[in-house]
Amino acid sequence: MFGRDSQTAEEFKEAVTKLMVIGGKPNLVNYFPFLRILDPQGVSRDVIKYMGIVFGLLDRSVEARLQRRKEGRTEHSDAKAKDFLDILLDYRSESGERFTKKDIIPFLYDLLIAGTETNSSTIEWTIAEAIRNPRIMKKAQAELEEVVGKDRRVEESDIDRLPYLHAVVREVFRLHPPVPLLLPHGAESRCEVAGYMIPKDTQVLVNAWAIGRDPTIWDEPSEFKPERFVESELEYRGQNFELIPSGAGRRICPGLPLAHRMVHVVIASLLHSFNWSLPDGITADNMDMTEKFGITLQRGSPLIAVPSPRLPAHLFNDQYH
Ligand code: HEM
Protein backbone atom coordinates (compact mmCIF):
# COMPACT_ATOMS: atom_id res chain seq x y z
CA MET A 1 0.00 0.00 0.00
CA PHE A 2 2.81 2.36 0.92
CA GLY A 3 6.13 1.79 -0.90
CA ARG A 4 8.92 0.51 1.33
CA ASP A 5 11.08 3.61 0.95
CA SER A 6 8.32 6.11 0.33
CA GLN A 7 7.91 9.29 2.29
CA THR A 8 4.32 8.23 2.93
CA ALA A 9 5.51 5.12 4.78
CA GLU A 10 7.81 7.31 6.89
CA GLU A 11 5.03 9.80 7.67
CA PHE A 12 2.68 6.95 8.52
CA LYS A 13 5.16 5.30 10.88
CA GLU A 14 5.94 8.59 12.60
CA ALA A 15 2.27 9.39 13.19
CA VAL A 16 1.51 5.85 14.47
CA THR A 17 4.48 6.01 16.86
CA LYS A 18 3.22 9.36 18.19
CA LEU A 19 -0.30 7.94 18.68
CA MET A 20 1.11 4.96 20.61
CA VAL A 21 3.01 7.27 22.94
CA ILE A 22 0.05 9.62 23.47
CA GLY A 23 -2.32 6.69 24.00
CA GLY A 24 -0.17 5.39 26.83
CA LYS A 25 0.03 8.75 28.67
CA PRO A 26 -2.09 9.05 31.80
CA ASN A 27 -4.69 11.69 30.95
CA LEU A 28 -5.81 13.93 33.81
CA VAL A 29 -9.19 14.30 32.10
CA ASN A 30 -9.96 10.64 32.90
CA TYR A 31 -9.72 11.45 36.61
CA PHE A 32 -11.16 14.99 36.51
CA PRO A 33 -13.73 14.98 33.69
CA PHE A 34 -14.54 18.66 34.25
CA LEU A 35 -11.08 19.42 32.76
CA ARG A 36 -12.14 17.91 29.42
CA ILE A 37 -12.86 21.26 27.83
CA LEU A 38 -9.40 22.57 28.81
CA ASP A 39 -7.50 19.46 27.63
CA PRO A 40 -4.64 20.48 29.96
CA GLN A 41 -2.02 18.08 28.58
CA GLY A 42 -3.05 18.58 24.96
CA VAL A 43 -3.88 14.86 24.66
CA SER A 44 -7.07 15.35 22.62
CA ARG A 45 -5.39 17.99 20.46
CA ASP A 46 -2.49 15.63 19.63
CA VAL A 47 -4.73 12.61 19.02
CA ILE A 48 -6.84 14.65 16.58
CA LYS A 49 -3.71 15.91 14.83
CA TYR A 50 -2.02 12.51 14.37
CA MET A 51 -5.22 10.60 13.59
CA GLY A 52 -5.88 13.26 10.98
CA ILE A 53 -2.48 12.57 9.41
CA VAL A 54 -3.04 8.79 9.37
CA PHE A 55 -6.59 9.07 7.98
CA GLY A 56 -5.35 11.56 5.37
CA LEU A 57 -2.60 9.18 4.22
CA LEU A 58 -5.00 6.24 4.06
CA ASP A 59 -7.51 8.33 2.15
CA ARG A 60 -4.86 9.31 -0.42
CA SER A 61 -3.77 5.69 -0.88
CA VAL A 62 -7.30 4.40 -1.31
CA GLU A 63 -8.10 7.23 -3.75
CA ALA A 64 -4.95 6.48 -5.76
CA ARG A 65 -5.90 2.79 -5.93
CA LEU A 66 -9.46 3.62 -7.02
CA GLN A 67 -8.07 5.89 -9.73
CA ARG A 68 -5.66 3.22 -10.98
CA ARG A 69 -8.42 0.62 -11.02
CA LYS A 70 -10.67 3.00 -12.96
CA GLU A 71 -7.99 3.51 -15.57
CA GLY A 72 -7.34 -0.24 -15.70
CA ARG A 73 -3.74 0.49 -14.68
CA THR A 74 -3.62 -1.73 -11.67
CA GLU A 75 -0.95 -4.35 -11.21
CA HIS A 76 -3.50 -6.09 -8.99
CA SER A 77 -5.92 -7.09 -11.75
CA ASP A 78 -4.27 -10.50 -11.73
CA ALA A 79 -6.14 -12.47 -9.03
CA LYS A 80 -2.89 -13.77 -7.53
CA ALA A 81 -1.41 -10.30 -7.14
CA LYS A 82 -4.46 -8.84 -5.42
CA ASP A 83 -3.80 -7.32 -2.05
CA PHE A 84 -6.13 -6.86 0.90
CA LEU A 85 -7.31 -3.46 -0.34
CA ASP A 86 -8.32 -4.93 -3.71
CA ILE A 87 -10.23 -7.68 -1.93
CA LEU A 88 -12.14 -5.11 0.13
CA LEU A 89 -12.87 -3.02 -2.98
CA ASP A 90 -14.02 -6.07 -4.95
CA TYR A 91 -16.27 -7.40 -2.19
CA ARG A 92 -20.03 -7.50 -2.84
CA SER A 93 -22.56 -8.69 -0.29
CA GLU A 94 -25.35 -11.06 -1.33
CA SER A 95 -27.58 -8.05 -1.98
CA GLY A 96 -24.84 -6.44 -4.07
CA GLU A 97 -23.68 -3.87 -1.54
CA ARG A 98 -20.04 -2.92 -1.49
CA PHE A 99 -17.76 -1.36 1.10
CA THR A 100 -17.41 2.38 0.84
CA LYS A 101 -14.31 4.41 1.62
CA LYS A 102 -15.96 5.26 4.93
CA ASP A 103 -16.01 1.56 5.87
CA ILE A 104 -12.60 0.73 4.49
CA ILE A 105 -10.46 3.51 5.95
CA PRO A 106 -11.27 2.99 9.66
CA PHE A 107 -10.88 -0.75 9.11
CA LEU A 108 -7.42 -0.32 7.55
CA TYR A 109 -6.59 2.15 10.31
CA ASP A 110 -7.41 -0.45 13.00
CA LEU A 111 -5.39 -3.18 11.34
CA LEU A 112 -2.39 -1.01 10.55
CA ILE A 113 -2.29 0.57 14.00
CA ALA A 114 -2.67 -2.79 15.75
CA GLY A 115 -0.29 -4.69 13.51
CA THR A 116 2.55 -2.22 12.94
CA GLU A 117 4.31 -1.29 16.19
CA THR A 118 3.49 -4.61 17.86
CA ASN A 119 5.34 -6.71 15.29
CA SER A 120 8.19 -4.26 14.77
CA SER A 121 8.85 -3.82 18.49
CA THR A 122 8.92 -7.62 19.01
CA ILE A 123 11.47 -7.96 16.22
CA GLU A 124 13.59 -5.05 17.46
CA TRP A 125 13.68 -6.34 21.06
CA THR A 126 14.58 -9.84 19.86
CA ILE A 127 17.55 -8.65 17.84
CA ALA A 128 18.66 -6.43 20.74
CA GLU A 129 18.52 -9.36 23.16
CA ALA A 130 20.30 -11.62 20.66
CA ILE A 131 23.14 -9.11 20.36
CA ARG A 132 23.39 -8.76 24.14
CA ASN A 133 23.45 -12.54 24.49
CA PRO A 134 25.77 -13.93 21.77
CA ARG A 135 25.36 -17.47 23.13
CA ILE A 136 21.63 -17.27 22.43
CA MET A 137 22.16 -15.80 18.96
CA LYS A 138 24.57 -18.66 18.11
CA LYS A 139 22.21 -21.30 19.47
CA ALA A 140 19.29 -19.95 17.41
CA GLN A 141 21.54 -19.78 14.34
CA ALA A 142 22.74 -23.36 14.90
CA GLU A 143 19.11 -24.52 14.98
CA LEU A 144 18.40 -22.58 11.78
CA GLU A 145 21.39 -24.15 10.09
CA GLU A 146 20.23 -27.61 11.06
CA VAL A 147 16.67 -27.07 9.85
CA VAL A 148 17.14 -24.70 6.89
CA GLY A 149 20.79 -25.21 5.96
CA LYS A 150 22.85 -22.52 4.26
CA ASP A 151 21.77 -23.08 0.65
CA ARG A 152 18.42 -21.39 0.81
CA ARG A 153 16.55 -18.73 2.72
CA VAL A 154 14.05 -19.29 5.53
CA GLU A 155 10.47 -20.03 4.45
CA GLU A 156 7.23 -19.84 6.38
CA SER A 157 6.94 -23.63 6.38
CA ASP A 158 10.16 -23.83 8.46
CA ILE A 159 8.89 -22.06 11.53
CA ASP A 160 7.12 -25.01 13.17
CA ARG A 161 10.44 -26.85 13.20
CA LEU A 162 12.32 -24.18 15.18
CA PRO A 163 11.56 -24.85 18.86
CA TYR A 164 14.49 -22.84 20.21
CA LEU A 165 13.53 -19.79 18.16
CA HIS A 166 10.00 -20.17 19.48
CA ALA A 167 11.41 -20.19 23.04
CA VAL A 168 13.34 -16.98 22.24
CA VAL A 169 10.16 -15.27 21.02
CA ARG A 170 8.20 -16.36 24.13
CA GLU A 171 11.00 -14.96 26.30
CA VAL A 172 10.81 -11.64 24.41
CA PHE A 173 7.03 -11.56 24.92
CA ARG A 174 7.55 -12.22 28.66
CA LEU A 175 10.18 -9.53 29.21
CA HIS A 176 9.13 -6.95 26.62
CA PRO A 177 5.39 -7.45 25.98
CA PRO A 178 4.58 -5.22 22.97
CA VAL A 179 1.29 -4.02 24.54
CA PRO A 180 2.32 -3.79 28.22
CA LEU A 181 -1.10 -2.93 29.67
CA LEU A 182 -3.10 -4.72 26.94
CA LEU A 183 -6.06 -2.59 25.80
CA PRO A 184 -8.41 -1.09 28.39
CA HIS A 185 -11.22 -3.45 29.38
CA GLY A 186 -14.49 -2.53 31.10
CA ALA A 187 -16.28 -4.51 33.82
CA GLU A 188 -19.76 -5.29 32.41
CA SER A 189 -20.98 -6.11 35.89
CA ARG A 190 -19.81 -5.96 39.49
CA CYS A 191 -17.42 -8.81 40.12
CA GLU A 192 -14.72 -10.07 42.44
CA VAL A 193 -11.18 -10.72 41.24
CA ALA A 194 -8.54 -12.14 43.61
CA GLY A 195 -10.43 -10.82 46.63
CA TYR A 196 -10.94 -7.32 45.17
CA MET A 197 -14.41 -6.01 44.43
CA ILE A 198 -14.56 -4.44 40.95
CA PRO A 199 -17.59 -2.14 40.53
CA LYS A 200 -19.60 -2.26 37.29
CA ASP A 201 -18.18 -0.04 34.51
CA THR A 202 -14.70 0.12 36.05
CA GLN A 203 -11.98 0.51 33.48
CA VAL A 204 -9.53 -2.33 34.01
CA LEU A 205 -5.92 -2.28 32.83
CA VAL A 206 -4.12 -5.62 32.96
CA ASN A 207 -0.40 -5.22 33.57
CA ALA A 208 1.07 -7.96 31.36
CA TRP A 209 4.50 -6.36 31.76
CA ALA A 210 4.45 -6.81 35.56
CA ILE A 211 3.08 -10.36 35.29
CA GLY A 212 6.05 -11.22 33.05
CA ARG A 213 8.45 -10.00 35.75
CA ASP A 214 6.70 -11.38 38.80
CA PRO A 215 9.32 -13.23 40.93
CA THR A 216 6.62 -15.48 42.40
CA ILE A 217 6.01 -16.86 38.91
CA TRP A 218 9.38 -16.63 37.19
CA ASP A 219 12.80 -17.73 38.30
CA GLU A 220 15.32 -14.87 37.81
CA PRO A 221 12.65 -12.75 36.10
CA SER A 222 14.94 -10.00 34.85
CA GLU A 223 17.26 -12.47 33.08
CA PHE A 224 16.75 -13.17 29.39
CA LYS A 225 16.67 -16.99 29.44
CA PRO A 226 14.81 -18.64 26.53
CA GLU A 227 15.80 -22.01 28.04
CA ARG A 228 12.98 -21.58 30.58
CA PHE A 229 10.57 -22.23 27.68
CA VAL A 230 12.41 -25.03 25.92
CA GLU A 231 10.74 -27.92 27.73
CA SER A 232 7.70 -25.86 28.63
CA GLU A 233 4.17 -26.14 27.27
CA LEU A 234 3.52 -22.53 28.27
CA GLU A 235 2.15 -20.61 25.28
CA TYR A 236 0.98 -17.07 24.59
CA ARG A 237 -2.42 -17.95 23.11
CA GLY A 238 -4.47 -16.87 26.11
CA GLN A 239 -4.56 -20.22 27.95
CA ASN A 240 -1.70 -19.48 30.36
CA PHE A 241 -2.28 -16.34 32.37
CA GLU A 242 1.43 -16.08 33.26
CA LEU A 243 2.13 -15.08 29.65
CA ILE A 244 -0.52 -12.94 28.02
CA PRO A 245 1.18 -10.59 25.52
CA SER A 246 -1.89 -10.91 23.25
CA GLY A 247 -4.49 -10.79 26.01
CA ALA A 248 -6.88 -13.66 26.72
CA GLY A 249 -10.55 -14.50 26.39
CA ARG A 250 -13.00 -12.93 23.97
CA ARG A 251 -10.90 -9.81 23.39
CA ILE A 252 -7.69 -11.71 22.65
CA CYS A 253 -5.73 -10.21 19.75
CA PRO A 254 -7.48 -11.32 16.54
CA GLY A 255 -4.21 -10.80 14.64
CA LEU A 256 -2.37 -13.37 16.72
CA PRO A 257 -2.13 -16.16 14.09
CA LEU A 258 -0.77 -13.66 11.56
CA ALA A 259 1.55 -12.03 14.12
CA HIS A 260 2.88 -15.44 15.21
CA ARG A 261 3.86 -16.31 11.66
CA MET A 262 5.20 -12.88 10.69
CA VAL A 263 7.31 -12.42 13.82
CA HIS A 264 8.87 -15.90 13.56
CA VAL A 265 9.56 -15.67 9.83
CA VAL A 266 11.17 -12.22 10.05
CA ILE A 267 13.30 -13.03 13.11
CA ALA A 268 14.33 -16.41 11.69
CA SER A 269 15.26 -14.75 8.44
CA LEU A 270 17.27 -11.96 10.12
CA LEU A 271 19.22 -14.42 12.29
CA HIS A 272 19.72 -16.95 9.51
CA SER A 273 20.90 -14.41 6.95
CA PHE A 274 23.08 -12.20 9.16
CA ASN A 275 25.30 -12.00 12.17
CA TRP A 276 24.43 -8.90 14.18
CA SER A 277 26.78 -6.64 16.09
CA LEU A 278 26.83 -3.17 17.61
CA PRO A 279 28.38 -0.07 16.05
CA ASP A 280 31.78 1.12 17.33
CA GLY A 281 31.66 2.58 20.80
CA ILE A 282 28.62 0.60 21.94
CA THR A 283 29.01 -2.66 23.82
CA ALA A 284 26.58 -5.27 25.12
CA ASP A 285 27.10 -3.78 28.58
CA ASN A 286 26.39 -0.18 27.75
CA MET A 287 23.70 -0.59 25.07
CA ASP A 288 20.45 1.19 25.85
CA MET A 289 17.83 -1.34 26.99
CA THR A 290 15.46 1.19 28.54
CA GLU A 291 11.78 0.96 27.71
CA LYS A 292 9.44 3.74 26.61
CA PHE A 293 5.90 3.05 27.79
CA GLY A 294 2.99 3.92 25.54
CA ILE A 295 0.19 1.70 24.26
CA THR A 296 3.14 -0.23 22.88
CA LEU A 297 6.46 -0.84 24.61
CA GLN A 298 9.04 0.83 22.46
CA ARG A 299 12.77 0.93 22.99
CA GLY A 300 14.12 3.98 24.78
CA SER A 301 16.26 4.59 21.71
CA PRO A 302 16.01 2.77 18.40
CA LEU A 303 18.32 -0.21 18.00
CA ILE A 304 21.29 0.44 15.75
CA ALA A 305 22.69 -2.92 14.68
CA VAL A 306 25.29 -3.84 12.08
CA PRO A 307 24.53 -6.89 9.92
CA SER A 308 27.16 -9.07 8.29
CA PRO A 309 25.97 -11.71 5.82
CA ARG A 310 26.15 -15.40 6.78
CA LEU A 311 24.79 -16.86 3.53
CA PRO A 312 26.31 -17.15 0.03
CA ALA A 313 25.98 -13.90 -1.95
CA HIS A 314 23.67 -15.37 -4.64
CA LEU A 315 20.94 -15.98 -2.03
CA PHE A 316 20.81 -12.24 -1.32
CA ASN A 317 20.97 -11.25 -4.98
CA ASP A 318 18.32 -13.71 -6.16
CA GLN A 319 15.62 -11.91 -4.30
CA TYR A 320 16.07 -8.74 -6.33
CA HIS A 321 16.22 -10.31 -9.80
C1 HEM B 1 3.43 -9.27 18.14
C2 HEM B 1 2.31 -8.89 17.63
C3 HEM B 1 1.06 -8.52 18.38
C4 HEM B 1 0.81 -8.43 19.72
C5 HEM B 1 1.74 -8.73 20.87
C6 HEM B 1 -0.58 -8.00 19.87
C7 HEM B 1 -1.21 -7.79 21.08
C8 HEM B 1 -2.51 -7.37 21.21
C9 HEM B 1 -3.16 -7.12 22.49
C10 HEM B 1 -2.53 -7.29 23.85
C11 HEM B 1 -4.42 -6.73 22.23
C12 HEM B 1 -5.49 -6.37 23.28
C13 HEM B 1 -6.06 -7.64 23.86
C14 HEM B 1 -6.74 -7.43 25.17
O1 HEM B 1 -6.76 -6.32 25.70
O2 HEM B 1 -7.28 -8.41 25.73
C15 HEM B 1 -4.59 -6.69 20.78
C16 HEM B 1 -5.74 -6.31 20.13
C17 HEM B 1 -5.85 -6.25 18.78
N1 HEM B 1 -4.94 -6.68 17.84
FE1 HEM B 1 -3.09 -7.38 18.24
N2 HEM B 1 -1.13 -7.82 18.62
C18 HEM B 1 -0.17 -8.14 17.68
C19 HEM B 1 -0.32 -8.11 16.31
C20 HEM B 1 -1.47 -7.82 15.66
C21 HEM B 1 -1.65 -7.86 14.22
C22 HEM B 1 -0.58 -8.27 13.22
C23 HEM B 1 -2.94 -7.47 13.96
C24 HEM B 1 -3.69 -7.32 12.66
C25 HEM B 1 -3.16 -7.14 11.50
C26 HEM B 1 -3.56 -7.19 15.23
C27 HEM B 1 -4.87 -6.75 15.39
C28 HEM B 1 -5.47 -6.47 16.59
C29 HEM B 1 -6.78 -5.86 16.72
C30 HEM B 1 -7.73 -5.44 15.58
C31 HEM B 1 -7.04 -5.74 18.10
C32 HEM B 1 -8.28 -5.15 18.77
C33 HEM B 1 -9.27 -6.26 19.08
C34 HEM B 1 -10.46 -5.75 19.89
O3 HEM B 1 -10.67 -4.56 19.99
O4 HEM B 1 -11.18 -6.61 20.44
N3 HEM B 1 -2.66 -7.42 16.24
N4 HEM B 1 -3.41 -7.11 20.20
JSON list of N, CA, C and O in Angstrom, two decimals, residues 139 163-164 167 170 225-234:
[
{"chain": "A", "resi": 139, "resn": "LYS", "atom": "N", "xyz": [23.03, -20.09, 19.32]},
{"chain": "A", "resi": 139, "resn": "LYS", "atom": "CA", "xyz": [22.21, -21.30, 19.47]},
{"chain": "A", "resi": 139, "resn": "LYS", "atom": "C", "xyz": [21.02, -21.25, 18.50]},
{"chain": "A", "resi": 139, "resn": "LYS", "atom": "O", "xyz": [20.68, -22.26, 17.87]},
{"chain": "A", "resi": 163, "resn": "PRO", "atom": "N", "xyz": [12.00, -25.01, 17.47]},
{"chain": "A", "resi": 163, "resn": "PRO", "atom": "CA", "xyz": [11.56, -24.85, 18.86]},
{"chain": "A", "resi": 163, "resn": "PRO", "atom": "C", "xyz": [12.39, -23.86, 19.66]},
{"chain": "A", "resi": 163, "resn": "PRO", "atom": "O", "xyz": [11.85, -23.15, 20.53]},
{"chain": "A", "resi": 164, "resn": "TYR", "atom": "N", "xyz": [13.69, -23.78, 19.41]},
{"chain": "A", "resi": 164, "resn": "TYR", "atom": "CA", "xyz": [14.49, -22.84, 20.21]},
{"chain": "A", "resi": 164, "resn": "TYR", "atom": "C", "xyz": [14.11, -21.40, 19.85]},
{"chain": "A", "resi": 164, "resn": "TYR", "atom": "O", "xyz": [13.95, -20.55, 20.72]},
{"chain": "A", "resi": 167, "resn": "ALA", "atom": "N", "xyz": [11.14, -20.50, 21.62]},
{"chain": "A", "resi": 167, "resn": "ALA", "atom": "CA", "xyz": [11.41, -20.19, 23.04]},
{"chain": "A", "resi": 167, "resn": "ALA", "atom": "C", "xyz": [11.96, -18.76, 23.16]},
{"chain": "A", "resi": 167, "resn": "ALA", "atom": "O", "xyz": [11.60, -18.02, 24.09]},
{"chain": "A", "resi": 170, "resn": "ARG", "atom": "N", "xyz": [9.02, -16.38, 22.90]},
{"chain": "A", "resi": 170, "resn": "ARG", "atom": "CA", "xyz": [8.20, -16.36, 24.13]},
{"chain": "A", "resi": 170, "resn": "ARG", "atom": "C", "xyz": [8.92, -15.57, 25.22]},
{"chain": "A", "resi": 170, "resn": "ARG", "atom": "O", "xyz": [8.29, -14.84, 26.00]},
{"chain": "A", "resi": 225, "resn": "LYS", "atom": "N", "xyz": [16.29, -15.56, 29.46]},
{"chain": "A", "resi": 225, "resn": "LYS", "atom": "CA", "xyz": [16.67, -16.99, 29.44]},
{"chain": "A", "resi": 225, "resn": "LYS", "atom": "C", "xyz": [15.65, -17.80, 28.65]},
{"chain": "A", "resi": 225, "resn": "LYS", "atom": "O", "xyz": [14.71, -18.35, 29.22]},
{"chain": "A", "resi": 226, "resn": "PRO", "atom": "N", "xyz": [15.79, -17.87, 27.33]},
{"chain": "A", "resi": 226, "resn": "PRO", "atom": "CA", "xyz": [14.81, -18.64, 26.53]},
{"chain": "A", "resi": 226, "resn": "PRO", "atom": "C", "xyz": [14.71, -20.09, 26.98]},
{"chain": "A", "resi": 226, "resn": "PRO", "atom": "O", "xyz": [13.69, -20.74, 26.80]},
{"chain": "A", "resi": 227, "resn": "GLU", "atom": "N", "xyz": [15.79, -20.60, 27.61]},
{"chain": "A", "resi": 227, "resn": "GLU", "atom": "CA", "xyz": [15.80, -22.01, 28.04]},
{"chain": "A", "resi": 227, "resn": "GLU", "atom": "C", "xyz": [14.61, -22.33, 28.94]},
{"chain": "A", "resi": 227, "resn": "GLU", "atom": "O", "xyz": [14.16, -23.46, 28.99]},
{"chain": "A", "resi": 228, "resn": "ARG", "atom": "N", "xyz": [14.10, -21.31, 29.66]},
{"chain": "A", "resi": 228, "resn": "ARG", "atom": "CA", "xyz": [12.98, -21.58, 30.58]},
{"chain": "A", "resi": 228, "resn": "ARG", "atom": "C", "xyz": [11.75, -22.10, 29.79]},
{"chain": "A", "resi": 228, "resn": "ARG", "atom": "O", "xyz": [10.86, -22.70, 30.34]},
{"chain": "A", "resi": 229, "resn": "PHE", "atom": "N", "xyz": [11.73, -21.81, 28.48]},
{"chain": "A", "resi": 229, "resn": "PHE", "atom": "CA", "xyz": [10.57, -22.23, 27.68]},
{"chain": "A", "resi": 229, "resn": "PHE", "atom": "C", "xyz": [10.83, -23.49, 26.85]},
{"chain": "A", "resi": 229, "resn": "PHE", "atom": "O", "xyz": [9.91, -23.98, 26.20]},
{"chain": "A", "resi": 230, "resn": "VAL", "atom": "N", "xyz": [12.08, -23.96, 26.86]},
{"chain": "A", "resi": 230, "resn": "VAL", "atom": "CA", "xyz": [12.41, -25.03, 25.92]},
{"chain": "A", "resi": 230, "resn": "VAL", "atom": "C", "xyz": [11.60, -26.30, 26.18]},
{"chain": "A", "resi": 230, "resn": "VAL", "atom": "O", "xyz": [11.03, -26.87, 25.27]},
{"chain": "A", "resi": 231, "resn": "GLU", "atom": "N", "xyz": [11.52, -26.71, 27.43]},
{"chain": "A", "resi": 231, "resn": "GLU", "atom": "CA", "xyz": [10.74, -27.92, 27.73]},
{"chain": "A", "resi": 231, "resn": "GLU", "atom": "C", "xyz": [9.33, -27.56, 28.21]},
{"chain": "A", "resi": 231, "resn": "GLU", "atom": "O", "xyz": [8.65, -28.40, 28.77]},
{"chain": "A", "resi": 232, "resn": "SER", "atom": "N", "xyz": [8.95, -26.32, 28.02]},
{"chain": "A", "resi": 232, "resn": "SER", "atom": "CA", "xyz": [7.70, -25.86, 28.63]},
{"chain": "A", "resi": 232, "resn": "SER", "atom": "C", "xyz": [6.55, -25.85, 27.62]},
{"chain": "A", "resi": 232, "resn": "SER", "atom": "O", "xyz": [6.74, -25.55, 26.44]},
{"chain": "A", "resi": 233, "resn": "GLU", "atom": "N", "xyz": [5.37, -26.15, 28.12]},
{"chain": "A", "resi": 233, "resn": "GLU", "atom": "CA", "xyz": [4.17, -26.14, 27.27]},
{"chain": "A", "resi": 233, "resn": "GLU", "atom": "C", "xyz": [3.53, -24.74, 27.29]},
{"chain": "A", "resi": 233, "resn": "GLU", "atom": "O", "xyz": [2.52, -24.52, 26.63]},
{"chain": "A", "resi": 234, "resn": "LEU", "atom": "N", "xyz": [4.12, -23.85, 28.07]},
{"chain": "A", "resi": 234, "resn": "LEU", "atom": "CA", "xyz": [3.52, -22.53, 28.27]},
{"chain": "A", "resi": 234, "resn": "LEU", "atom": "C", "xyz": [3.49, -21.73, 26.96]},
{"chain": "A", "resi": 234, "resn": "LEU", "atom": "O", "xyz": [4.52, -21.51, 26.33]}
]
